[in-house]
Amino acid sequence: MAVFSSITHLGSNPPLIGFVLRPTTVPRDTYKNIKETGVFTVNHIHSQIIEDAHHTSAKYPREVSEFSQTQLEEEYLDDFYAPYIKGAKIRMGCRFLNEYEIKENDTLLLVSEIEHIYISDTNIQQEDGWLSLSNADTVTINGLDGYAKTELLERFSYARPKTK
Amino acid sequence: MAVFSSITHLGSNPPLIGFVLRPTTVPRDTYKNIKETGVFTVNHIHSQIIEDAHHTSAKYPREVSEFSQTQLEEEYLDDFYAPYIKGAKIRMGCRFLNEYEIKENDTLLLVSEIEHIYISDTNIQQEDGWLSLSNADTVTINGLDGYAKTELLERFSYARPKTK
């Protein structure tokens, strides 16, 4: 379990995400677990759990589960091999597909497919399918150690060229 | 000029960012310009310009500059070849280094180095170097079309294992 700020949408069909691992600074256990099991979960951090979530970035020995060091609890859903965070409001079960070595700084881009998605509250998903991350209380990260809440300003329609 | 939500920190030494281009959906002009000139700028969007910023995602013919279709103005700084957005509060001048083809969905990861950074207001950068993106009024995107402001909840110190 660790905090990742670099998870990026790569495409929606198939539903792919990418994130970057820095082998020299990020716990290698995360990488090793993903490669061994082929699966992992992504759990949105909401404001009530930022302190515990941040603490998961501490470097414990591999035999120590971060679950034992915080109030966060694991939960298994639909026979998926990797545990989710209990109470997280948006959760995704992901399967590792491929990795790319970024030569410029010896990092790895891991490409994975979203297989499951769980949304906890009825006020998060809107009629058109869009998820309100403000309503989910999902925090956004600022740098390495700042956590901020968000407030939606506006949603725009699909942008089309102006006509005279 | 276009809106990108997928710009990701790849590493700080050297200062590298990555972003993903979807050749089938994103204007190819962005890619063509970067490959031809080797440089581009990244300009944070603040709340006052979200409408114009969003409009830059409209697909205009290549000969039409998005600057002509919005109130956004270009500004050249320190002889850098690519223009910045005038008034943007955090701006980065970047040089293209390499690209990686993501086979799983035919997208491209572009890796670039930050050569210049400009911070407009004195209340953005803190004493330890950290940038307050809330103070910069930088918006965060929610999905494809939602723009949200942020409010810092907390900054934590570097996480270390708990001792008994």
mmCIF file of C-alpha atoms in Angstrom:
data_model
loop_
_atom_site.group_PDB
_atom_site.id
_atom_site.type_symbol
_atom_site.label_atom_id
_atom_site.label_comp_id
_atom_site.label_asym_id
_atom_site.label_seq_id
_atom_site.Cartn_x
_atom_site.Cartn_y
_atom_site.Cartn_z
ATOM 1 C CA MET A 1 0.000 0.000 0.000
ATOM 2 C CA ALA A 2 1.407 3.369 -0.961
ATOM 3 C CA VAL A 3 0.365 6.814 -2.104
ATOM 4 C CA PHE A 4 0.655 7.472 -5.816
ATOM 5 C CA SER A 5 0.167 10.882 -7.326
ATOM 6 C CA SER A 6 1.126 9.995 -10.882
ATOM 7 C CA ILE A 7 -1.790 7.808 -11.936
ATOM 8 C CA THR A 8 -2.807 8.951 -15.371
ATOM 9 C CA HIS A 9 -5.713 8.205 -17.636
ATOM 10 C CA LEU A 10 -4.307 6.663 -20.807
ATOM 11 C CA GLY A 11 -7.538 5.916 -22.604
ATOM 12 C CA SER A 12 -11.125 4.890 -22.021
ATOM 13 C CA ASN A 13 -11.594 2.085 -24.553
ATOM 14 C CA PRO A 14 -10.004 -0.129 -23.345
ATOM 15 C CA PRO A 15 -9.976 1.566 -19.919
ATOM 16 C CA LEU A 16 -6.264 2.021 -19.284
ATOM 17 C CA ILE A 17 -4.293 3.820 -16.625
ATOM 18 C CA GLY A 18 -0.596 4.397 -16.310
ATOM 19 C CA PHE A 19 1.655 5.267 -13.437
ATOM 20 C CA VAL A 20 5.331 5.755 -12.973
ATOM 21 C CA LEU A 21 7.514 3.887 -10.529
ATOM 22 C CA ARG A 22 10.816 5.292 -9.451
ATOM 23 C CA PRO A 23 12.809 2.197 -8.503
ATOM 24 C CA THR A 24 15.312 4.228 -6.544
ATOM 25 C CA THR A 25 12.839 6.066 -4.312
ATOM 26 C CA VAL A 26 9.515 4.223 -4.258
ATOM 27 C CA PRO A 27 9.188 1.004 -2.232
ATOM 28 C CA ARG A 28 10.087 -1.809 -4.586
ATOM 29 C CA ASP A 29 7.533 -3.988 -2.825
ATOM 30 C CA THR A 30 4.757 -2.277 -4.722
ATOM 31 C CA TYR A 31 6.389 -3.228 -7.988
ATOM 32 C CA LYS A 32 7.202 -6.739 -6.839
ATOM 33 C CA ASN A 33 3.639 -7.359 -5.634
ATOM 34 C CA ILE A 34 2.151 -6.162 -8.893
ATOM 35 C CA LYS A 35 4.477 -8.262 -11.001
ATOM 36 C CA GLU A 36 3.932 -11.364 -8.892
ATOM 37 C CA THR A 37 0.146 -11.194 -8.666
ATOM 38 C CA GLY A 38 -0.709 -9.268 -11.821
ATOM 39 C CA VAL A 39 -3.289 -7.184 -9.989
ATOM 40 C CA PHE A 40 -3.610 -4.212 -7.674
ATOM 41 C CA THR A 41 -6.257 -1.740 -6.577
ATOM 42 C CA VAL A 42 -6.467 2.052 -6.786
ATOM 43 C CA ASN A 43 -8.397 3.707 -3.976
ATOM 44 C CA HIS A 44 -9.236 7.404 -3.922
ATOM 45 C CA ILE A 45 -8.105 9.238 -0.815
ATOM 46 C CA HIS A 46 -10.791 11.350 0.865
ATOM 47 C CA SER A 47 -10.171 14.087 3.375
ATOM 48 C CA GLN A 48 -10.809 11.952 6.473
ATOM 49 C CA ILE A 49 -7.968 9.554 5.707
ATOM 50 C CA ILE A 50 -5.206 11.811 4.397
ATOM 51 C CA GLU A 51 -2.993 11.376 7.430
ATOM 52 C CA ASP A 52 -3.102 7.590 7.334
ATOM 53 C CA ALA A 53 -2.826 7.573 3.558
ATOM 54 C CA HIS A 54 0.265 9.760 3.681
ATOM 55 C CA HIS A 55 1.803 7.488 6.304
ATOM 56 C CA THR A 56 1.699 4.546 3.867
ATOM 57 C CA SER A 57 4.588 6.211 2.048
ATOM 58 C CA ALA A 58 6.850 5.373 5.002
ATOM 59 C CA LYS A 59 9.364 2.675 4.180
ATOM 60 C CA TYR A 60 8.500 -0.352 6.275
ATOM 61 C CA PRO A 61 10.200 -3.716 5.864
ATOM 62 C CA ARG A 62 8.407 -5.892 3.339
ATOM 63 C CA GLU A 63 6.971 -8.217 5.984
ATOM 64 C CA VAL A 64 5.142 -5.324 7.658
ATOM 65 C CA SER A 65 1.783 -4.574 6.073
ATOM 66 C CA GLU A 66 0.949 -0.888 6.076
ATOM 67 C CA PHE A 67 -2.554 -1.925 7.101
ATOM 68 C CA SER A 68 -1.119 -2.854 10.499
ATOM 69 C CA GLN A 69 0.360 0.621 10.968
ATOM 70 C CA THR A 70 -2.698 2.763 10.222
ATOM 71 C CA GLN A 71 -6.433 2.762 10.819
ATOM 72 C CA LEU A 72 -6.978 1.783 7.198
ATOM 73 C CA GLU A 73 -8.619 -1.602 6.744
ATOM 74 C CA GLU A 74 -8.500 -3.948 3.812
ATOM 75 C CA GLU A 75 -11.553 -5.354 2.114
ATOM 76 C CA TYR A 76 -11.870 -8.021 -0.571
ATOM 77 C CA LEU A 77 -14.534 -7.643 -3.229
ATOM 78 C CA ASP A 78 -15.854 -10.032 -5.868
ATOM 79 C CA ASP A 79 -13.017 -12.540 -5.515
ATOM 80 C CA PHE A 80 -10.453 -10.036 -6.752
ATOM 81 C CA TYR A 81 -7.037 -11.099 -5.487
ATOM 82 C CA ALA A 82 -5.861 -7.660 -4.352
ATOM 83 C CA PRO A 83 -7.500 -5.965 -1.363
ATOM 84 C CA TYR A 84 -9.250 -2.623 -1.526
ATOM 85 C CA ILE A 85 -9.282 0.059 1.161
ATOM 86 C CA LYS A 86 -12.452 -0.238 3.198
ATOM 87 C CA GLY A 87 -14.459 2.968 3.085
ATOM 88 C CA ALA A 88 -12.667 4.515 0.124
ATOM 89 C CA LYS A 89 -15.327 6.140 -2.014
ATOM 90 C CA ILE A 90 -14.011 5.336 -5.485
ATOM 91 C CA ARG A 91 -12.121 2.082 -5.956
ATOM 92 C CA MET A 92 -10.692 0.374 -9.005
ATOM 93 C CA GLY A 93 -9.484 -3.166 -9.488
ATOM 94 C CA CYS A 94 -6.669 -3.166 -12.062
ATOM 95 C CA ARG A 95 -4.672 -5.734 -14.001
ATOM 96 C CA PHE A 96 -1.090 -5.126 -15.054
ATOM 97 C CA LEU A 97 -0.561 -5.286 -18.818
ATOM 98 C CA ASN A 98 2.864 -3.968 -19.710
ATOM 99 C CA GLU A 99 5.762 -1.807 -18.622
ATOM 100 C CA TYR A 100 7.948 0.682 -20.434
ATOM 101 C CA GLU A 101 11.386 1.693 -19.327
ATOM 102 C CA ILE A 102 11.863 5.444 -19.457
ATOM 103 C CA LYS A 103 15.535 5.718 -20.235
ATOM 104 C CA GLU A 104 15.823 9.415 -19.457
ATOM 105 C CA ASN A 105 15.652 8.814 -15.715
ATOM 106 C CA ASP A 106 15.450 5.044 -15.252
ATOM 107 C CA THR A 107 11.814 4.980 -14.247
ATOM 108 C CA LEU A 108 9.114 2.557 -15.322
ATOM 109 C CA LEU A 109 5.718 3.346 -16.780
ATOM 110 C CA LEU A 110 3.278 0.593 -15.832
ATOM 111 C CA VAL A 111 0.231 0.224 -18.066
ATOM 112 C CA SER A 112 -2.804 -1.469 -16.549
ATOM 113 C CA GLU A 113 -6.420 -2.119 -17.383
ATOM 114 C CA ILE A 114 -9.327 -1.253 -15.095
ATOM 115 C CA GLU A 115 -11.432 -4.364 -14.545
ATOM 116 C CA HIS A 116 -13.683 -3.258 -11.705
ATOM 117 C CA ILE A 117 -14.901 0.071 -10.404
ATOM 118 C CA TYR A 118 -16.861 0.704 -7.226
ATOM 119 C CA ILE A 119 -18.519 3.985 -6.337
ATOM 120 C CA SER A 120 -19.756 4.285 -2.796
ATOM 121 C CA ASP A 121 -22.263 7.106 -2.735
ATOM 122 C CA THR A 122 -25.232 7.841 -4.906
ATOM 123 C CA ASN A 123 -24.341 11.524 -5.201
ATOM 124 C CA ILE A 124 -20.990 10.872 -6.913
ATOM 125 C CA GLN A 125 -22.106 9.610 -10.317
ATOM 126 C CA GLN A 126 -24.200 12.031 -12.347
ATOM 127 C CA GLU A 127 -26.866 11.112 -14.872
ATOM 128 C CA ASP A 128 -24.481 11.268 -17.821
ATOM 129 C CA GLY A 129 -22.005 8.960 -16.120
ATOM 130 C CA TRP A 130 -19.573 11.672 -14.994
ATOM 131 C CA LEU A 131 -18.169 11.245 -11.493
ATOM 132 C CA SER A 132 -18.118 14.299 -9.244
ATOM 133 C CA LEU A 133 -14.817 14.000 -7.419
ATOM 134 C CA SER A 134 -15.772 16.956 -5.233
ATOM 135 C CA ASN A 135 -18.837 15.049 -4.043
ATOM 136 C CA ALA A 136 -16.615 12.016 -3.465
ATOM 137 C CA ASP A 137 -14.407 14.234 -1.282
ATOM 138 C CA THR A 138 -11.425 12.943 -3.296
ATOM 139 C CA VAL A 139 -8.344 14.963 -2.447
ATOM 140 C CA THR A 140 -5.782 16.189 -4.938
ATOM 141 C CA ILE A 141 -2.095 16.271 -4.161
ATOM 142 C CA ASN A 142 0.112 19.357 -4.268
ATOM 143 C CA GLY A 143 3.748 18.412 -4.578
ATOM 144 C CA LEU A 144 4.887 15.472 -2.486
ATOM 145 C CA ASP A 145 3.167 16.247 0.766
ATOM 146 C CA GLY A 146 0.252 18.663 0.358
ATOM 147 C CA TYR A 147 -3.327 17.395 0.202
ATOM 148 C CA ALA A 148 -6.144 19.652 -0.964
ATOM 149 C CA LYS A 149 -9.881 19.348 -1.261
ATOM 150 C CA THR A 150 -11.615 20.450 -4.416
ATOM 151 C CA GLU A 151 -14.721 22.404 -5.260
ATOM 152 C CA LEU A 152 -16.180 22.168 -8.741
ATOM 153 C CA LEU A 153 -16.283 25.517 -10.522
ATOM 154 C CA GLU A 154 -17.893 24.506 -13.773
ATOM 155 C CA ARG A 155 -18.435 21.778 -16.311
ATOM 156 C CA PHE A 156 -18.288 22.764 -19.939
ATOM 157 C CA SER A 157 -19.774 21.140 -22.971
ATOM 158 C CA TYR A 158 -17.595 19.639 -25.682
ATOM 159 C CA ALA A 159 -15.609 22.496 -27.217
ATOM 160 C CA ARG A 160 -16.420 23.275 -30.859
ATOM 161 C CA PRO A 161 -14.854 25.905 -33.092
ATOM 162 C CA LYS A 162 -16.574 29.301 -32.931
ATOM 163 C CA THR A 163 -18.464 30.347 -36.031
ATOM 164 C CA LYS A 164 -18.895 33.919 -37.135
ATOM 165 C CA MET B 1 -2.545 25.494 -27.685
ATOM 166 C CA ALA B 2 -4.636 22.863 -26.006
ATOM 167 C CA VAL B 3 -5.741 21.667 -22.596
ATOM 168 C CA PHE B 4 -3.843 18.704 -21.190
ATOM 169 C CA SER B 5 -4.878 16.898 -18.058
ATOM 170 C CA SER B 6 -2.332 14.123 -18.214
ATOM 171 C CA ILE B 7 0.886 15.985 -17.481
ATOM 172 C CA THR B 8 2.802 13.908 -14.985
ATOM 173 C CA HIS B 9 5.881 14.468 -12.900
ATOM 174 C CA LEU B 10 8.449 11.848 -13.930
ATOM 175 C CA GLY B 11 11.344 12.978 -11.799
ATOM 176 C CA SER B 12 12.993 16.015 -10.317
ATOM 177 C CA ASN B 13 16.659 15.460 -11.174
ATOM 178 C CA PRO B 14 16.709 15.953 -14.102
ATOM 179 C CA PRO B 15 13.333 17.768 -14.007
ATOM 180 C CA LEU B 16 11.205 15.649 -16.328
ATOM 181 C CA ILE B 17 7.532 15.626 -17.175
ATOM 182 C CA GLY B 18 5.543 13.256 -19.298
ATOM 183 C CA PHE B 19 2.245 13.509 -21.058
ATOM 184 C CA VAL B 20 0.211 11.264 -23.264
ATOM 185 C CA LEU B 21 -1.010 12.118 -26.715
ATOM 186 C CA ARG B 22 -3.889 10.260 -28.232
ATOM 187 C CA PRO B 23 -3.257 10.587 -31.959
ATOM 188 C CA THR B 24 -6.828 9.691 -32.789
ATOM 189 C CA THR B 25 -8.528 12.268 -30.580
ATOM 190 C CA VAL B 26 -6.104 15.037 -29.683
ATOM 191 C CA PRO B 27 -5.216 17.641 -32.305
ATOM 192 C CA ARG B 28 -2.177 16.311 -34.120
ATOM 193 C CA ASP B 29 -0.969 19.885 -34.501
ATOM 194 C CA THR B 30 0.237 19.855 -30.924
ATOM 195 C CA TYR B 31 2.393 16.844 -31.658
ATOM 196 C CA LYS B 32 3.586 18.214 -34.981
ATOM 197 C CA ASN B 33 4.564 21.553 -33.437
ATOM 198 C CA ILE B 34 6.492 19.904 -30.640
ATOM 199 C CA LYS B 35 8.359 17.588 -32.974
ATOM 200 C CA GLU B 36 9.177 20.394 -35.411
ATOM 201 C CA THR B 37 10.372 22.951 -32.884
ATOM 202 C CA GLY B 38 11.526 20.716 -30.036
ATOM 203 C CA VAL B 39 9.945 23.019 -27.452
ATOM 204 C CA PHE B 40 6.603 23.887 -25.894
ATOM 205 C CA THR B 41 5.298 25.584 -22.788
ATOM 206 C CA VAL B 42 3.056 24.384 -19.973
ATOM 207 C CA ASN B 43 0.867 27.064 -18.397
ATOM 208 C CA HIS B 44 -1.263 26.469 -15.330
ATOM 209 C CA ILE B 45 -4.928 27.309 -15.753
ATOM 210 C CA HIS B 46 -6.374 29.543 -13.056
ATOM 211 C CA SER B 47 -10.044 30.011 -12.320
ATOM 212 C CA GLN B 48 -10.442 33.235 -14.310
ATOM 213 C CA ILE B 49 -9.458 31.617 -17.604
ATOM 214 C CA ILE B 50 -11.114 28.185 -17.437
ATOM 215 C CA GLU B 51 -13.665 28.988 -20.114
ATOM 216 C CA ASP B 52 -11.098 30.193 -22.638
ATOM 217 C CA ALA B 53 -8.726 27.402 -21.689
ATOM 218 C CA HIS B 54 -11.402 24.795 -22.254
ATOM 219 C CA HIS B 55 -12.233 26.318 -25.617
ATOM 220 C CA THR B 56 -8.692 25.644 -26.840
ATOM 221 C CA SER B 57 -9.651 21.981 -27.047
ATOM 222 C CA ALA B 58 -11.915 22.812 -30.006
ATOM 223 C CA LYS B 59 -10.565 21.438 -33.263
ATOM 224 C CA TYR B 60 -9.645 24.408 -35.419
ATOM 225 C CA PRO B 61 -7.834 24.058 -38.738
ATOM 226 C CA ARG B 62 -4.071 24.173 -38.298
ATOM 227 C CA GLU B 63 -3.762 27.681 -39.766
ATOM 228 C CA VAL B 64 -6.043 29.128 -37.096
ATOM 229 C CA SER B 65 -4.216 29.982 -33.870
ATOM 230 C CA GLU B 66 -6.300 29.368 -30.777
ATOM 231 C CA PHE B 67 -4.962 32.685 -29.533
ATOM 232 C CA SER B 68 -7.142 34.390 -32.139
ATOM 233 C CA GLN B 69 -10.273 32.649 -30.839
ATOM 234 C CA THR B 70 -10.009 33.451 -27.143
ATOM 235 C CA GLN B 71 -8.979 36.298 -24.862
ATOM 236 C CA LEU B 72 -5.759 34.462 -24.066
ATOM 237 C CA GLU B 73 -2.642 36.296 -25.198
ATOM 238 C CA GLU B 74 0.757 34.928 -25.992
ATOM 239 C CA GLU B 75 3.948 36.195 -24.448
ATOM 240 C CA TYR B 76 7.570 35.389 -25.266
ATOM 241 C CA LEU B 77 10.107 35.151 -22.439
ATOM 242 C CA ASP B 78 13.908 34.930 -22.445
ATOM 243 C CA ASP B 79 14.193 34.129 -26.146
ATOM 244 C CA PHE B 80 12.411 30.814 -25.701
ATOM 245 C CA TYR B 81 10.978 29.806 -29.068
ATOM 246 C CA ALA B 82 7.552 28.730 -27.802
ATOM 247 C CA PRO B 83 5.103 31.326 -26.478
ATOM 248 C CA TYR B 84 3.695 31.305 -22.972
ATOM 249 C CA ILE B 85 0.198 32.345 -21.912
ATOM 250 C CA LYS B 86 0.261 35.905 -20.650
ATOM 251 C CA GLY B 87 -0.974 36.130 -17.077
ATOM 252 C CA ALA B 88 -0.719 32.428 -16.283
ATOM 253 C CA LYS B 89 0.645 32.165 -12.768
ATOM 254 C CA ILE B 90 2.933 29.167 -13.145
ATOM 255 C CA ARG B 91 4.645 28.631 -16.478
ATOM 256 C CA MET B 92 7.214 26.138 -17.676
ATOM 257 C CA GLY B 93 9.372 26.127 -20.785
ATOM 258 C CA CYS B 94 9.992 22.531 -21.834
ATOM 259 C CA ARG B 95 12.172 20.693 -24.341
ATOM 260 C CA PHE B 96 11.098 17.439 -25.950
ATOM 261 C CA LEU B 97 13.482 14.554 -25.251
ATOM 262 C CA ASN B 98 11.904 11.291 -26.318
ATOM 263 C CA GLU B 99 8.684 9.469 -27.056
ATOM 264 C CA TYR B 100 7.432 6.011 -26.211
ATOM 265 C CA GLU B 101 4.724 4.232 -28.123
ATOM 266 C CA ILE B 102 2.192 2.639 -25.800
ATOM 267 C CA LYS B 103 1.119 -0.367 -27.805
ATOM 268 C CA GLU B 104 -1.908 -1.201 -25.667
ATOM 269 C CA ASN B 105 -3.912 1.681 -27.100
ATOM 270 C CA ASP B 106 -1.685 3.328 -29.713
ATOM 271 C CA THR B 107 -0.908 6.409 -27.664
ATOM 272 C CA LEU B 108 2.395 8.203 -27.240
ATOM 273 C CA LEU B 109 4.132 9.159 -24.023
ATOM 274 C CA LEU B 110 6.228 12.266 -24.606
ATOM 275 C CA VAL B 111 9.091 12.827 -22.192
ATOM 276 C CA SER B 112 10.352 16.384 -21.836
ATOM 277 C CA GLU B 113 12.707 18.355 -19.665
ATOM 278 C CA ILE B 114 11.746 21.557 -17.845
ATOM 279 C CA GLU B 115 14.213 24.280 -18.795
ATOM 280 C CA HIS B 116 12.486 27.370 -17.404
ATOM 281 C CA ILE B 117 9.931 28.008 -14.707
ATOM 282 C CA TYR B 118 8.168 31.280 -13.937
ATOM 283 C CA ILE B 119 6.089 31.931 -10.847
ATOM 284 C CA SER B 120 4.040 35.098 -10.913
ATOM 285 C CA ASP B 121 3.122 35.882 -7.330
ATOM 286 C CA THR B 122 5.198 36.079 -4.211
ATOM 287 C CA ASN B 123 2.650 34.127 -2.170
ATOM 288 C CA ILE B 124 2.938 30.981 -4.299
ATOM 289 C CA GLN B 125 6.422 29.764 -3.400
ATOM 290 C CA GLN B 126 6.983 28.936 0.256
ATOM 291 C CA GLU B 127 10.255 29.211 2.131
ATOM 292 C CA ASP B 128 11.174 25.577 1.577
ATOM 293 C CA GLY B 129 10.598 25.877 -2.168
ATOM 294 C CA TRP B 130 7.182 24.204 -2.232
ATOM 295 C CA LEU B 131 4.613 25.859 -4.513
ATOM 296 C CA SER B 132 1.138 26.426 -3.126
ATOM 297 C CA LEU B 133 -1.121 25.620 -6.051
ATOM 298 C CA SER B 134 -4.129 26.822 -4.044
ATOM 299 C CA ASN B 135 -2.493 30.236 -3.709
ATOM 300 C CA ALA B 136 -1.747 30.141 -7.440
ATOM 301 C CA ASP B 137 -5.461 29.503 -8.018
ATOM 302 C CA THR B 138 -4.445 26.592 -10.249
ATOM 303 C CA VAL B 139 -7.497 24.528 -11.142
ATOM 304 C CA THR B 140 -7.637 20.765 -11.223
ATOM 305 C CA ILE B 141 -9.618 18.872 -13.828
ATOM 306 C CA ASN B 142 -12.376 16.389 -13.107
ATOM 307 C CA GLY B 143 -12.945 14.097 -16.052
ATOM 308 C CA LEU B 144 -12.847 15.729 -19.460
ATOM 309 C CA ASP B 145 -14.821 18.860 -18.793
ATOM 310 C CA GLY B 146 -15.020 19.723 -15.097
ATOM 311 C CA TYR B 147 -12.729 22.343 -13.554
ATOM 312 C CA ALA B 148 -12.360 22.644 -9.800
ATOM 313 C CA LYS B 149 -10.546 24.982 -7.463
ATOM 314 C CA THR B 150 -8.523 23.583 -4.614
ATOM 315 C CA GLU B 151 -8.054 24.401 -0.962
ATOM 316 C CA LEU B 152 -5.071 23.022 0.892
ATOM 317 C CA LEU B 153 -6.043 20.806 3.813
ATOM 318 C CA GLU B 154 -2.635 19.932 5.167
ATOM 319 C CA ARG B 155 1.004 19.393 4.408
ATOM 320 C CA PHE B 156 2.694 16.482 6.089
ATOM 321 C CA SER B 157 6.311 15.880 6.866
ATOM 322 C CA TYR B 158 8.253 13.083 5.225
ATOM 323 C CA ALA B 159 6.646 9.814 6.358
ATOM 324 C CA ARG B 160 8.826 7.587 8.514
ATOM 325 C CA PRO B 161 7.984 4.196 10.036
ATOM 326 C CA LYS B 162 6.321 4.352 13.449
ATOM 327 C CA THR B 163 8.403 3.159 16.354
ATOM 328 C CA LYS B 164 6.980 1.518 19.451
#
